[in-house]
Structure formats: C-alpha cells, structure tokens
Backbone as a printed PyTorch tensor [residue, N CA C, xyz], in Angstrom:
tensor([[[  0.3710,  18.0230, -16.7690],
         [ -0.4750,  16.9140, -16.3340],
         [  0.3740,  15.9140, -15.5460]],

        [[ -0.1820,  15.4240, -14.4650],
         [  0.5500,  14.5020, -13.5960],
         [  0.6580,  13.1190, -14.2300]],

        [[  1.8530,  12.5740, -14.1810],
         [  2.0510,  11.1690, -14.5470],
         [  1.9320,  10.3730, -13.2550]],

        [[  1.1480,   9.3130, -13.3010],
         [  0.7090,   8.6380, -12.0900],
         [  1.1890,   7.1960, -12.0300]],

        [[  1.4990,   6.7680, -10.8020],
         [  1.7590,   5.3500, -10.5130],
         [  0.9270,   4.9490,  -9.3090]],

        [[  0.3890,   3.7530,  -9.3670],
         [ -0.2960,   3.1490,  -8.2250],
         [  0.7020,   2.2420,  -7.5240]],

        [[  0.9660,   2.5290,  -6.2420],
         [  1.8530,   1.6810,  -5.4490],
         [  1.0060,   0.7120,  -4.6310]],

        [[  1.2070,  -0.5800,  -4.8600],
         [  0.5200,  -1.6420,  -4.1200],
         [  1.5610,  -2.1930,  -3.1470]],

        [[  1.4530,  -1.7450,  -1.8950],
         [  2.5190,  -1.9500,  -0.9180],
         [  2.2530,  -3.1700,  -0.0280]],

        [[  3.1600,  -4.1270,  -0.0760],
         [  3.2240,  -5.2460,   0.8750],
         [  1.9990,  -6.1530,   0.9060]],

        [[  1.2660,  -6.2740,  -0.1710],
         [  0.1280,  -7.1980,  -0.2020],
         [  0.7030,  -8.5630,  -0.5590]],

        [[  1.2780,  -9.2090,   0.4640],
         [  2.0710, -10.4110,   0.2640],
         [  1.7060, -11.4890,   1.2710]],

        [[  2.0070, -12.7340,   0.8870],
         [  1.6540, -13.8910,   1.7070],
         [  2.2650, -13.8520,   3.1050]],

        [[  3.3560, -13.1540,   3.2790],
         [  4.0180, -13.0730,   4.5850],
         [  3.0440, -12.7160,   5.6990]],

        [[  2.1230, -11.7990,   5.4230],
         [  1.2010, -11.3200,   6.4630],
         [  0.2950, -12.4200,   7.0000]],

        [[ -0.0680, -13.3580,   6.1550],
         [ -0.9630, -14.4400,   6.6090],
         [ -0.2990, -15.3140,   7.6810]],

        [[  0.9980, -15.1630,   7.8780],
         [  1.7410, -15.9670,   8.8410],
         [  2.1910, -15.1590,  10.0590]],

        [[  1.6020, -13.9780,  10.2250],
         [  1.9040, -13.1450,  11.3860],
         [  0.8390, -13.3850,  12.4570]],

        [[  1.2030, -13.2810,  13.7330],
         [  0.2460, -13.5890,  14.8060],
         [ -0.9690, -12.6610,  14.8460]],

        [[ -0.8760, -11.4870,  14.2820],
         [ -1.9890, -10.5440,  14.3050],
         [ -2.8990, -10.6680,  13.0830]],

        [[ -2.5750, -11.5700,  12.1520],
         [ -3.3850, -11.6990,  10.9400],
         [ -4.8370, -11.9400,  11.3190]],

        [[ -5.7260, -11.2450,  10.6220],
         [ -7.1610, -11.3450,  10.8510],
         [ -7.8390, -11.1780,   9.4960]],

        [[ -8.6640, -12.1420,   9.1090],
         [ -9.3530, -12.1030,   7.8130],
         [-10.4910, -11.0880,   7.7590]],

        [[-10.8650, -10.5090,   8.8910],
         [-12.0180,  -9.6230,   8.9390],
         [-11.8980,  -8.5070,   7.9010]],

        [[-12.8450,  -8.4670,   7.0020],
         [-12.8940,  -7.4240,   5.9870],
         [-11.9000,  -7.5750,   4.8560]],

        [[-11.0880,  -8.6180,   4.8660],
         [-10.0270,  -8.7250,   3.8660],
         [-10.5760,  -8.9380,   2.4550]],

        [[-11.6070,  -9.7560,   2.3090],
         [-12.1780,  -9.9970,   0.9760],
         [-12.7130,  -8.7110,   0.3580]],

        [[-13.3670,  -7.8850,   1.1620],
         [-13.8930,  -6.6060,   0.6720],
         [-12.7350,  -5.6990,   0.2780]],

        [[-11.7190,  -5.6500,   1.1250],
         [-10.5220,  -4.8600,   0.8130],
         [ -9.9060,  -5.3020,  -0.5140]],

        [[ -9.7140,  -6.6040,  -0.6850],
         [ -9.0670,  -7.1240,  -1.8870],
         [ -9.8750,  -6.7830,  -3.1420]],

        [[-11.1940,  -6.8440,  -3.0430],
         [-12.0410,  -6.4890,  -4.1900],
         [-11.8470,  -5.0220,  -4.5420]],

        [[-11.7980,  -4.1480,  -3.5350],
         [-11.5850,  -2.7180,  -3.7870],
         [-10.2020,  -2.4670,  -4.3930]],

        [[ -9.1950,  -3.1190,  -3.8290],
         [ -7.8380,  -2.9620,  -4.3460],
         [ -7.7740,  -3.3580,  -5.8160]],

        [[ -8.3510,  -4.4960,  -6.1520],
         [ -8.3220,  -4.9540,  -7.5390],
         [ -9.0940,  -4.0180,  -8.4640]],

        [[-10.1720,  -3.4310,  -7.9750],
         [-10.9050,  -2.4440,  -8.7700],
         [-10.0030,  -1.2400,  -9.0690]],

        [[ -9.2550,  -0.8010,  -8.0600],
         [ -8.3380,   0.3230,  -8.2520],
         [ -7.2040,  -0.0470,  -9.2150]],

        [[ -6.6770,  -1.2530,  -9.0960],
         [ -5.6200,  -1.7130, -10.0050],
         [ -6.1340,  -1.7230, -11.4470]],

        [[ -7.3240,  -2.2570, -11.6650],
         [ -7.8930,  -2.2900, -13.0190],
         [ -8.0900,  -0.8740, -13.5570]],

        [[ -8.5580,   0.0160, -12.7030],
         [ -8.7390,   1.4080, -13.1220],
         [ -7.3970,   2.0300, -13.5160]],

        [[ -6.3730,   1.7840, -12.7060],
         [ -5.0420,   2.3280, -13.0060],
         [ -4.5720,   1.8440, -14.3740]],

        [[ -4.7400,   0.5780, -14.6430],
         [ -4.3310,   0.0460, -15.9510],
         [ -5.1230,   0.6990, -17.0820]],

        [[ -6.4320,   0.8560, -16.8750],
         [ -7.2780,   1.4870, -17.8910],
         [ -6.8480,   2.9290, -18.1720]],

        [[ -6.2940,   3.5830, -17.1630],
         [ -5.8250,   4.9570, -17.3230],
         [ -4.4110,   5.0300, -17.9000]],

        [[ -3.7480,   3.8810, -18.0180],
         [ -2.3710,   3.8610, -18.5050],
         [ -1.3580,   4.2000, -17.4240]],

        [[ -1.7720,   4.1290, -16.1640],
         [ -0.8530,   4.4060, -15.0540],
         [  0.0090,   3.1820, -14.7840]],

        [[  1.1840,   3.4100, -14.2710],
         [  2.0540,   2.3160, -13.8490],
         [  1.4690,   1.6460, -12.6020]],

        [[  1.4770,   0.3280, -12.5760],
         [  1.0900,  -0.4310, -11.3850],
         [  2.3690,  -1.0480, -10.8400]],

        [[  2.6990,  -0.6730,  -9.5950],
         [  3.9680,  -1.0730,  -8.9890],
         [  3.6770,  -1.8530,  -7.7090]],

        [[  4.1500,  -3.0810,  -7.6470],
         [  4.0020,  -3.9170,  -6.4570],
         [  5.2840,  -3.8200,  -5.6390]],

        [[  5.1200,  -3.5380,  -4.3630],
         [  6.2460,  -3.4420,  -3.4420],
         [  6.1280,  -4.6160,  -2.4750]],

        [[  7.2170,  -5.3330,  -2.2680],
         [  7.2450,  -6.4420,  -1.3190],
         [  8.2800,  -6.1510,  -0.2380]],

        [[  7.9160,  -6.4640,   1.0020],
         [  8.7980,  -6.2140,   2.1380],
         [  9.6090,  -7.4700,   2.4440]],

        [[ 10.8770,  -7.2590,   2.7850],
         [ 11.7690,  -8.3560,   3.1630],
         [ 12.3470,  -8.0930,   4.5510]],

        [[ 12.4100,  -9.1570,   5.3620],
         [ 13.0770,  -9.0800,   6.6670],
         [ 13.5300, -10.4950,   7.0210]],

        [[ 14.8230, -10.6810,   7.1330],
         [ 15.3860, -12.0000,   7.4220],
         [ 14.8610, -12.5470,   8.7480]],

        [[ 14.7820, -13.8670,   8.8170],
         [ 14.3950, -14.5300,  10.0530],
         [ 12.9350, -14.3620,  10.4230]],

        [[ 12.0810, -14.1350,   9.4400],
         [ 10.6570, -13.9250,   9.6920],
         [  9.8780, -14.4360,   8.4820]],

        [[  8.5420, -14.3780,   8.5320],
         [  7.7730, -14.7290,   7.3310],
         [  8.0770, -13.8240,   6.1280]],

        [[  8.8040, -12.7310,   6.3620],
         [  9.1960, -11.8120,   5.2870],
         [ 10.5910, -12.1280,   4.7580]],

        [[ 11.1530, -13.2720,   5.1590],
         [ 12.5050, -13.6500,   4.7510],
         [ 12.5720, -13.8160,   3.2360]],

        [[ 13.4840, -13.1010,   2.5840],
         [ 13.5570, -13.1640,   1.1210],
         [ 13.9450, -14.5310,   0.5800]],

        [[ 14.5080, -15.4020,   1.4150],
         [ 14.8650, -16.7410,   0.9520],
         [ 13.7090, -17.7220,   1.1080]],

        [[ 12.6400, -17.3010,   1.7640],
         [ 11.4930, -18.1730,   1.9740],
         [ 10.4460, -18.0200,   0.8740]],

        [[  9.3840, -18.8210,   0.9730],
         [  8.3710, -18.8460,  -0.0860],
         [  7.2540, -17.8060,   0.0470]],

        [[  7.2910, -16.9570,   1.0650],
         [  6.1450, -16.0980,   1.3600],
         [  6.2570, -14.6750,   0.8330]],

        [[  7.4170, -14.2900,   0.3570],
         [  7.6020, -12.9330,  -0.1630],
         [  7.1760, -12.9400,  -1.6300]],

        [[  5.8580, -12.9340,  -1.7900],
         [  5.2230, -12.9110,  -3.1150],
         [  3.8310, -12.3170,  -2.9400]],

        [[  3.3050, -11.7640,  -4.0090],
         [  1.9650, -11.1820,  -3.9370],
         [  0.9530, -12.2490,  -3.5340]],

        [[ -0.0060, -11.8450,  -2.7260],
         [ -1.0580, -12.7680,  -2.2840],
         [ -1.8900, -13.2330,  -3.4710]],

        [[ -2.3680, -14.4690,  -3.3710],
         [ -3.3380, -14.9540,  -4.3500],
         [ -4.5360, -14.0160,  -4.3120]],

        [[ -5.0590, -13.7430,  -5.4690],
         [ -6.2220, -12.8770,  -5.5600],
         [ -5.8890, -11.4470,  -5.9250]],

        [[ -4.6210, -11.0450,  -5.7890],
         [ -4.2180,  -9.7010,  -6.2000],
         [ -4.1020,  -9.6990,  -7.7250]],

        [[ -4.7140,  -8.7180,  -8.3680],
         [ -4.6800,  -8.6120,  -9.8250],
         [ -3.2910,  -8.1610, -10.2570]],

        [[ -2.4560,  -9.1250, -10.4820],
         [ -1.0670,  -8.8720, -10.8700],
         [ -0.8750,  -9.4090, -12.2750]],

        [[ -0.2780,  -8.6020, -13.1350],
         [ -0.1370,  -9.0010, -14.5310],
         [  1.2770,  -8.7780, -15.0310]],

        [[  1.5800,  -9.4660, -16.1200],
         [  2.8300,  -9.2220, -16.8150],
         [  2.8540,  -7.7550, -17.2030]],

        [[  3.9700,  -7.1160, -17.0070],
         [  4.0740,  -5.6930, -17.2830],
         [  4.0130,  -4.8430, -16.0250]],

        [[  3.4400,  -5.4010, -14.9380],
         [  3.5110,  -4.7010, -13.6580],
         [  4.9620,  -4.7180, -13.2020]],

        [[  5.3310,  -3.7150, -12.4310],
         [  6.6960,  -3.5930, -11.9380],
         [  6.7300,  -4.0270, -10.4810]],

        [[  7.8560,  -4.5890, -10.0450],
         [  8.0210,  -4.9990,  -8.6460],
         [  9.3180,  -4.4290,  -8.0930]],

        [[  9.2230,  -3.9680,  -6.8460],
         [ 10.3910,  -3.5520,  -6.0800],
         [ 10.3230,  -4.2310,  -4.7260]],

        [[ 11.4930,  -4.4250,  -4.1350],
         [ 11.5680,  -4.9930,  -2.7800],
         [ 12.2350,  -3.9930,  -1.8630]],

        [[ 11.7740,  -3.9850,  -0.6170],
         [ 12.2870,  -3.0280,   0.3570],
         [ 12.5800,  -3.7340,   1.6750]],

        [[ 13.4190,  -3.1030,   2.4790],
         [ 13.7620,  -3.6210,   3.8040],
         [ 13.4450,  -2.6150,   4.8980]],

        [[ 12.9300,  -1.4700,   4.5280],
         [ 12.5190,  -0.4440,   5.4960],
         [ 11.0180,  -0.2260,   5.3380]],

        [[ 10.4390,   0.5930,   6.2080],
         [  8.9930,   0.7650,   6.1920],
         [  8.4710,   1.4860,   4.9510]],

        [[  9.1800,   2.4840,   4.4520],
         [  8.6850,   3.1860,   3.2690],
         [  9.2250,   2.5240,   2.0010]],

        [[  8.5090,   2.7230,   0.9120],
         [  8.8410,   2.0430,  -0.3410],
         [  9.8650,   2.7820,  -1.1950]],

        [[ 10.3180,   3.9500,  -0.7480],
         [ 11.1170,   4.7960,  -1.6280],
         [ 12.6140,   4.8370,  -1.3450]],

        [[ 13.0520,   4.6430,  -0.1090],
         [ 14.4440,   4.9660,   0.2040],
         [ 15.4610,   3.8650,  -0.0700]],

        [[ 15.0570,   2.6060,  -0.0800],
         [ 16.0870,   1.5730,  -0.2770],
         [ 15.7530,   0.5720,  -1.3770]],

        [[ 14.7240,   0.8560,  -2.1500],
         [ 14.2370,  -0.1340,  -3.1120],
         [ 14.6290,   0.1310,  -4.5640]],

        [[ 15.0510,   1.3450,  -4.8620],
         [ 15.2750,   1.7420,  -6.2470],
         [ 14.0390,   2.3770,  -6.8760]],

        [[ 12.9270,   2.3560,  -6.1670],
         [ 11.6750,   2.9050,  -6.6900],
         [ 11.7720,   4.4000,  -6.9600]],

        [[ 12.3720,   5.1570,  -6.0460],
         [ 12.4450,   6.6010,  -6.2240],
         [ 13.1230,   6.9560,  -7.5550]],

        [[ 14.2520,   6.3730,  -7.8210],
         [ 14.9710,   6.6380,  -9.0750],
         [ 14.1340,   6.2150, -10.2770]],

        [[ 13.4920,   5.0680, -10.1800],
         [ 12.6580,   4.5500, -11.2660],
         [ 11.5350,   5.5310, -11.5910]],

        [[ 10.8950,   6.0660, -10.5600],
         [  9.8170,   7.0480, -10.7620],
         [ 10.3500,   8.3130, -11.4210]],

        [[ 11.4890,   8.7970, -10.9290],
         [ 12.0810,  10.0050, -11.5080],
         [ 12.4470,   9.8110, -12.9740]],

        [[ 13.0020,   8.6560, -13.3170],
         [ 13.3850,   8.3720, -14.7010],
         [ 12.1740,   8.4010, -15.6370]],

        [[ 10.9880,   8.1400, -15.1030],
         [  9.7620,   8.1100, -15.9030],
         [  8.9290,   9.3780, -15.7430]],

        [[  9.4840,  10.3650, -15.0380],
         [  8.7890,  11.6320, -14.7850],
         [  7.4290,  11.4320, -14.1170]],

        [[  7.3200,  10.4180, -13.2830],
         [  6.0820,  10.1860, -12.5300],
         [  6.1190,  11.0940, -11.3110]],

        [[  5.0790,  11.8770, -11.1560],
         [  5.0570,  12.8340, -10.0440],
         [  3.8260,  12.7230,  -9.1490]],

        [[  2.9250,  11.7950,  -9.4500],
         [  1.7590,  11.5700,  -8.5930],
         [  1.7010,  10.0970,  -8.2280]],

        [[  1.5640,   9.8280,  -6.9230],
         [  1.5230,   8.4540,  -6.4210],
         [  0.2130,   8.1980,  -5.7120]],

        [[ -0.4540,   7.1110,  -6.0890],
         [ -1.6020,   6.6130,  -5.3460],
         [ -1.0810,   5.5200,  -4.4330]],

        [[ -1.4200,   5.6130,  -3.1470],
         [ -0.9170,   4.6710,  -2.1520],
         [ -2.0330,   3.6980,  -1.7650]],

        [[ -1.7130,   2.4030,  -1.8510],
         [ -2.6270,   1.3310,  -1.4600],
         [ -1.7910,   0.2130,  -0.8610]],

        [[ -2.4060,  -0.6860,  -0.0720],
         [ -1.6750,  -1.8540,   0.4130],
         [ -1.8860,  -2.1760,   1.8680]],

        [[ -0.9180,  -2.9110,   2.4340],
         [ -0.9150,  -3.3610,   3.8250],
         [  0.2790,  -2.7230,   4.5220]],

        [[  0.2990,  -2.4240,   5.6460],
         [ -0.6380,  -1.9920,   6.6350],
         [ -0.8140,  -0.4910,   6.5400]],

        [[ -2.0280,  -0.0560,   6.7380],
         [ -2.3990,   1.3480,   6.5810],
         [ -1.4490,   2.2680,   7.3210]],

        [[ -1.2570,   2.0060,   8.6160],
         [ -0.5460,   2.9230,   9.5170],
         [  0.9610,   2.7060,   9.5260]],

        [[  1.4240,   1.7020,   8.8420],
         [  2.8590,   1.4460,   8.8500],
         [  3.4500,   1.7550,   7.4790]],

        [[  3.6220,   0.7670,   6.6460],
         [  4.3310,   0.9920,   5.3870],
         [  3.5850,   1.9110,   4.4230]],

        [[  2.2510,   1.8690,   4.4220],
         [  1.5050,   2.7780,   3.5430],
         [  1.6630,   4.2190,   4.0230]],

        [[  1.4600,   4.4540,   5.3140],
         [  1.6100,   5.8130,   5.8540],
         [  3.0470,   6.3080,   5.7180]],

        [[  4.0070,   5.4600,   6.0360],
         [  5.4160,   5.8650,   5.9310],
         [  5.7670,   6.2460,   4.4920]],

        [[  5.2750,   5.4840,   3.5360],
         [  5.5380,   5.7910,   2.1340],
         [  4.9090,   7.1250,   1.7430]],

        [[  3.6930,   7.3780,   2.2020],
         [  3.0250,   8.6490,   1.8980],
         [  3.8330,   9.8200,   2.4380]],

        [[  4.3110,   9.7070,   3.6650],
         [  5.0720,  10.8020,   4.2760],
         [  6.3740,  11.0620,   3.5130]],

        [[  7.1160,  10.0110,   3.2200],
         [  8.3890,  10.1720,   2.5160],
         [  8.1430,  10.6950,   1.1020]],

        [[  7.1360,  10.1730,   0.4320],
         [  6.8320,  10.6340,  -0.9290],
         [  6.5090,  12.1250,  -0.9350]],

        [[  5.7420,  12.5670,   0.0350],
         [  5.4300,  13.9930,   0.1420],
         [  6.7030,  14.8050,   0.3410]],

        [[  7.5620,  14.3570,   1.2400],
         [  8.8170,  15.0640,   1.4950],
         [  9.7070,  15.1180,   0.2540]],

        [[  9.5910,  14.1260,  -0.6130],
         [ 10.3900,  14.0830,  -1.8400],
         [  9.7550,  14.8900,  -2.9720]],

        [[  8.5820,  15.4650,  -2.7160],
         [  7.9520,  16.3340,  -3.6990],
         [  6.8910,  15.7050,  -4.5800]],

        [[  6.5190,  14.4650,  -4.3070],
         [  5.4560,  13.8200,  -5.0770],
         [  4.0960,  14.3380,  -4.6210]],

        [[  3.1540,  14.3910,  -5.5490],
         [  1.7450,  14.5780,  -5.2000],
         [  1.2690,  13.2090,  -4.7250]],

        [[  0.7340,  13.1500,  -3.5150],
         [  0.3730,  11.8720,  -2.9140],
         [ -1.1360,  11.8020,  -2.7170]],

        [[ -1.7170,  10.6970,  -3.1700],
         [ -3.1270,  10.4160,  -2.9500],
         [ -3.1920,   9.1190,  -2.1540]],

        [[ -3.6890,   9.2160,  -0.9270],
         [ -3.7810,   8.0610,  -0.0330],
         [ -5.1900,   7.4970,  -0.1720]],

        [[ -5.2980,   6.3200,  -0.7970],
         [ -6.6050,   5.7130,  -1.0620],
         [ -6.9120,   4.7730,   0.1090]],

        [[ -7.5050,   5.3510,   1.1420],
         [ -7.6220,   4.6580,   2.4330],
         [ -8.3400,   3.3210,   2.3380]],

        [[ -9.4370,   3.2510,   1.5830],
         [-10.1540,   1.9780,   1.5390],
         [ -9.4900,   0.9590,   0.6110]],

        [[ -8.3630,   1.3330,   0.0220],
         [ -7.5170,   0.3810,  -0.7090],
         [ -6.2850,   0.0430,   0.1280]],

        [[ -6.3750,   0.3820,   1.4340],
         [ -5.3630,  -0.0680,   2.4040],
         [ -6.0820,  -0.9500,   3.4160]],

        [[ -5.3160,  -1.7480,   4.1130],
         [ -5.8940,  -2.6680,   5.1020],
         [ -4.9410,  -2.7530,   6.2810]],

        [[ -5.5240,  -2.9440,   7.4590],
         [ -4.7100,  -3.1380,   8.6510],
         [ -5.4490,  -4.0300,   9.6320]],

        [[ -4.8900,  -4.1710,  10.8150],
         [ -5.3980,  -5.0960,  11.8190],
         [ -5.5040,  -4.3840,  13.1630]],

        [[ -6.3760,  -4.8570,  14.0360],
         [ -6.4550,  -4.2560,  15.3750],
         [ -5.0980,  -4.3180,  16.0710]],

        [[ -4.8430,  -3.3000,  16.9160],
         [ -3.5800,  -3.2460,  17.6600],
         [ -3.8700,  -2.8810,  19.1160]],

        [[ -3.1240,  -3.5120,  20.0170],
         [ -3.2560,  -3.2080,  21.4460],
         [ -2.0930,  -2.3180,  21.8740]],

        [[ -2.4230,  -1.1970,  22.5210],
         [ -1.4100,  -0.2860,  23.0510],
         [ -0.7220,  -0.9790,  24.2170]],

        [[  0.5820,  -1.0980,  24.1510],
         [  1.3230,  -1.8940,  25.1210],
         [  1.1530,  -1.4110,  26.5470]],

        [[  1.3310,  -0.1360,  26.8020],
         [  1.3140,   0.3280,  28.1990],
         [ -0.0870,   0.5170,  28.7590]],

        [[ -1.0670,   0.9050,  27.9520],
         [ -2.4150,   1.1330,  28.4830],
         [ -3.3180,  -0.0770,  28.3440]],

        [[ -2.9880,  -0.9680,  27.4240],
         [ -3.8370,  -2.1220,  27.1770],
         [ -5.0360,  -1.8280,  26.2870]],

        [[ -5.1820,  -0.5950,  25.8300],
         [ -6.3180,  -0.2090,  24.9910],
         [ -6.1810,  -0.8660,  23.6140]],

        [[ -7.2920,  -1.4550,  23.1590],
         [ -7.3230,  -2.0710,  21.8440],
         [ -7.9050,  -1.0750,  20.8450]],

        [[ -7.1630,  -0.8180,  19.7730],
         [ -7.6190,   0.0640,  18.7120],
         [ -8.0380,  -0.8060,  17.5300]],

        [[ -9.2440,  -0.5970,  17.0460],
         [ -9.7440,  -1.3530,  15.9050],
         [ -9.1320,  -0.8700,  14.6060]],

        [[ -9.2290,  -1.6920,  13.5830],
         [ -8.6550,  -1.3580,  12.2770],
         [ -9.2350,  -0.0580,  11.7250]],

        [[-10.5330,   0.1370,  11.8610],
         [-11.1390,   1.3570,  11.3240],
         [-10.6760,   2.5910,  12.0960]],

        [[-10.4690,   2.4620,  13.4110],
         [ -9.9290,   3.5840,  14.1970],
         [ -8.5190,   3.9420,  13.7330]],

        [[ -7.7280,   2.9350,  13.4720],
         [ -6.3560,   3.1560,  13.0200],
         [ -6.3590,   3.8490,  11.6580]],

        [[ -7.2400,   3.4170,  10.7670],
         [ -7.3240,   4.0430,   9.4430],
         [ -7.7550,   5.5070,   9.5560]],

        [[ -8.6990,   5.7780,  10.4440],
         [ -9.1640,   7.1520,  10.6430],
         [ -8.0340,   8.0330,  11.1760]],

        [[ -7.2580,   7.5090,  12.1130],
         [ -6.1070,   8.2480,  12.6460],
         [ -5.0900,   8.5240,  11.5540]],

        [[ -4.8660,   7.5530,  10.6890],
         [ -3.9220,   7.7540,   9.5910],
         [ -4.4020,   8.8650,   8.6720]],

        [[ -5.6900,   8.8480,   8.3400],
         [ -6.2360,   9.9450,   7.5330],
         [ -6.0280,  11.2840,   8.2260]],

        [[ -6.2850,  11.3290,   9.5370],
         [ -6.1520,  12.5680,  10.3030],
         [ -4.7520,  13.1610,  10.1850]],

        [[ -3.7310,  12.3330,  10.3340],
         [ -2.3660,  12.8530,  10.3480],
         [ -1.7970,  13.1030,   8.9490]],

        [[ -2.3750,  12.4780,   7.9290],
         [ -1.8870,  12.6830,   6.5640],
         [ -2.6010,  13.8120,   5.8290]],

        [[ -3.8990,  13.9300,   6.0500],
         [ -4.7400,  14.8270,   5.2500],
         [ -4.2690,  16.2750,   5.3040]],

        [[ -4.1400,  16.8530,   4.1150],
         [ -3.7460,  18.2520,   3.9310],
         [ -2.3510,  18.5710,   4.4540]],

        [[ -1.5910,  17.5690,   4.8140],
         [ -0.2020,  17.7510,   5.2160],
         [  0.7080,  16.9570,   4.2820]],

        [[  0.4180,  15.6820,   4.1760],
         [  1.2540,  14.7880,   3.3830],
         [  0.5370,  14.2270,   2.1600]],

        [[ -0.7990,  14.2220,   2.1810],
         [ -1.5370,  13.5550,   1.1050],
         [ -2.9580,  14.1000,   0.9940]],

        [[ -3.5190,  13.8620,  -0.1610],
         [ -4.9550,  14.0280,  -0.3340],
         [ -5.5620,  12.6680,  -0.0250]],

        [[ -6.6320,  12.6480,   0.7300],
         [ -7.2950,  11.4010,   1.0900],
         [ -8.3730,  11.1140,   0.0500]],

        [[ -8.4350,   9.8650,  -0.3990],
         [ -9.4150,   9.4790,  -1.4130],
         [ -9.9650,   8.0890,  -1.0920]],

        [[-10.9870,   7.7290,  -1.8300],
         [-11.5940,   6.4020,  -1.7800],
         [-11.5280,   5.8000,  -3.1870]],

        [[-11.6020,   4.4910,  -3.2610],
         [-11.5800,   3.8160,  -4.5560],
         [-12.6890,   4.3690,  -5.4520]],

        [[-13.8630,   4.6020,  -4.8970],
         [-14.9930,   5.1000,  -5.6890],
         [-14.6960,   6.4710,  -6.3110]],

        [[-13.7910,   7.2410,  -5.7240],
         [-13.4240,   8.5300,  -6.3220],
         [-12.7970,   8.3310,  -7.7040]],

        [[-12.2200,   7.1830,  -7.9270],
         [-11.5680,   6.8920,  -9.2010],
         [-12.4330,   6.0150, -10.0870]],

        [[-13.2200,   5.1550,  -9.5040],
         [-13.8960,   4.1230, -10.2830],
         [-15.3930,   4.3330, -10.4430]],

        [[-15.9540,   5.3970,  -9.8980],
         [-17.4030,   5.6060,  -9.9360],
         [-17.9340,   5.5890, -11.3620]],

        [[-17.1960,   6.1470, -12.2970],
         [-17.6500,   6.1850, -13.6840],
         [-16.9360,   5.1630, -14.5560]],

        [[-15.9950,   4.4430, -13.9560],
         [-15.2340,   3.4470, -14.7330],
         [-15.9440,   2.1080, -14.6740]],

        [[-15.7080,   1.2840, -15.6640],
         [-16.2880,  -0.0500, -15.6580],
         [-15.2980,  -1.0560, -15.1710]]])
C-alpha cells in the first residue's frame, strides 16, 4: 500500500507582490486546496508545505513574505521545507525526508501549475515516486509569449501541463476524485 504525502508547493505571500499576480479564480482555488488538505489529514497522509526562496525579490528569505498565505489550512504538525530551485525535491531535504518515512506516493498541489508544481512532478517521477498531479489544486496566471506576443490564459496553461505530464510523469486528478465521498 502506498504511503502518501500531499505537497503544497509555494502557496506563499511572495506571489501577491509579483507583477503578474491576478486574483482571478484564486478564492475558488484556495477553497479546493483546503478541501484537499483536510482530506489528506483525514486519511493520515503527511501534509508538507514547500516555500520558495530567492534573494533580492519578494521571495527573499530575510523578508516577511516567505510564509504560507493567509487562508491556507496550515496546522501544527504540518511539515515545512524551503527550496531555491524550481522543484521541491533536489535542494530542500524533502527527498531524504520522504525516503526516511517510506513515502512513495506524492500528491502535487500549489502555485504555479506550469513551473514549480510541474517541475516537482517530473523530478518526483524520475526519482521513482508515484505522482498524482491534482490540477485543480494548482493555480497559475496568464502568460505572454515573449517573441510572438500571444497571451496564454491560466486554464490553457493548466491544460498544457496536464498534456505533458499525463501517463508520462503523473496521473492527473481533481480534488473531487479524493473528496467526493469525504466530508
């Protein structure tokens, strides 16, 4: 039987201070994320919060913004790791921590879908973890392609992430796949 951890990646105040921050859909996302967190706790799964650090930015570890956003269901007993690269496994100590606990299945949730969440899914798969990418428990923002000027919406970006991960690096899931029968 798989031992499971829910990774809540980069849901931190730093993002609210980035020029691309957009509140569109964020409240709905946060409600879904918290539903998944509560379900994970009810199942006895580890809930792990990952925070990103980058000096000289809103992600600066010496500043006040590298903390979980208000509204995230964070409790005593949850574990926290900090990272300086896009994926949550290679420089944070998380990989060793998971191995020490014989955790072999990871549910991926957090900010940004196509960056740190996707990167973590890919690396986790390469390291031999069973990966479940819970797309609607991830969130991202519209992005403009630099050379063409084409604007890609958040939902388009999420769909592309599912396309490149599905059946290669992860199983794609929705929060309702876990919580439909849970209270």
